[in-house]
Coordinates of C-alpha atoms in Angstrom, one line a residue:
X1 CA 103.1 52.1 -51.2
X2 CA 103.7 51.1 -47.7
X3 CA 105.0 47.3 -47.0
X4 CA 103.8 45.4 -43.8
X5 CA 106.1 43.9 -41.8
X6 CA 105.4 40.8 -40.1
X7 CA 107.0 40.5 -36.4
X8 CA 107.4 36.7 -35.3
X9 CA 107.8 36.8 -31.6
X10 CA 106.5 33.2 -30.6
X11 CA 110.1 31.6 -29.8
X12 CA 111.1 29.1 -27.9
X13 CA 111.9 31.5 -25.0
X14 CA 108.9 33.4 -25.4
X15 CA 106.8 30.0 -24.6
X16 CA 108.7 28.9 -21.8
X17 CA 108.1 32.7 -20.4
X18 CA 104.6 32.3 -20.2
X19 CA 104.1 28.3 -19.1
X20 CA 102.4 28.0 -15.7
X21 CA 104.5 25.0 -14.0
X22 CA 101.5 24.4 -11.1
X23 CA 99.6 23.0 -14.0
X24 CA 102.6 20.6 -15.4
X25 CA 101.8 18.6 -12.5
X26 CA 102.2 14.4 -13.1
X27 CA 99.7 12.7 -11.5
X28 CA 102.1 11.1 -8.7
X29 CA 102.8 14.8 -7.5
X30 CA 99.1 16.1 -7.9
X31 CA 98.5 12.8 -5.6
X32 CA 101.1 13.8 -2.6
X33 CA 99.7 17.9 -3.1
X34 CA 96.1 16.6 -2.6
X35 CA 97.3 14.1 0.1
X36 CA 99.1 16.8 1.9
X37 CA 96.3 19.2 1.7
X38 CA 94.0 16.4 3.3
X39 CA 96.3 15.6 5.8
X40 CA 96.1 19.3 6.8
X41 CA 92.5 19.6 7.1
X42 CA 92.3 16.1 9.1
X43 CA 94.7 17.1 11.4
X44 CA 92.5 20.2 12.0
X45 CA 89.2 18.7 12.0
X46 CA 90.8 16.5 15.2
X47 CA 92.5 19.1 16.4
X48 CA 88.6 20.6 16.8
X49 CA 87.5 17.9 18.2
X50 CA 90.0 17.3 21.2
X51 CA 89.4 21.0 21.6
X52 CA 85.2 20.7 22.0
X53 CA 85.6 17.3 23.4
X54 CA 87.7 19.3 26.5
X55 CA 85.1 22.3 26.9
X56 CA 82.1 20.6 27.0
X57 CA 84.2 18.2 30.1
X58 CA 84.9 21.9 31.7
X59 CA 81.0 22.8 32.3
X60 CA 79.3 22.5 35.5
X61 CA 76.0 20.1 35.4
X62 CA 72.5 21.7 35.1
X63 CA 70.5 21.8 38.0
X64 CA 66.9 21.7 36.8
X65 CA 65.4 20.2 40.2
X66 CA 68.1 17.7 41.0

């Protein structure tokens, strides 16, 4: 007759191996993250405007019978 053995490998170490720390945020640093992040896109988005605001300055006026 065969005995099982029983294997117990859910240690302390073996948890901490396998926590993902991006989601241990607190909610003060998933505030500056998401600031940052929006901070980012604004500085784009105006960044793409100044751009579009200086071409459409660079194009000569139509002439439609003027």
């Amino acid at each position: 007759m065969s005995v099982a053995t029983v294997v117990h490998v859910c240690d302390a170490a073996t948890q901490n191996e396998f926590a993902i720390p991006p989601l241990q945020l607190t909610a003060a640093q998933g505030a500056e993250i998401a600031a940052a992040i929006l901070g980012c896109w604004a500085a784009g988005y105006v960044f793409r405007v100044v751009i579009r605001a200086l071409s459409v300055g660079d194009k000569a006026p139509d002439s439609h019978g003027e």
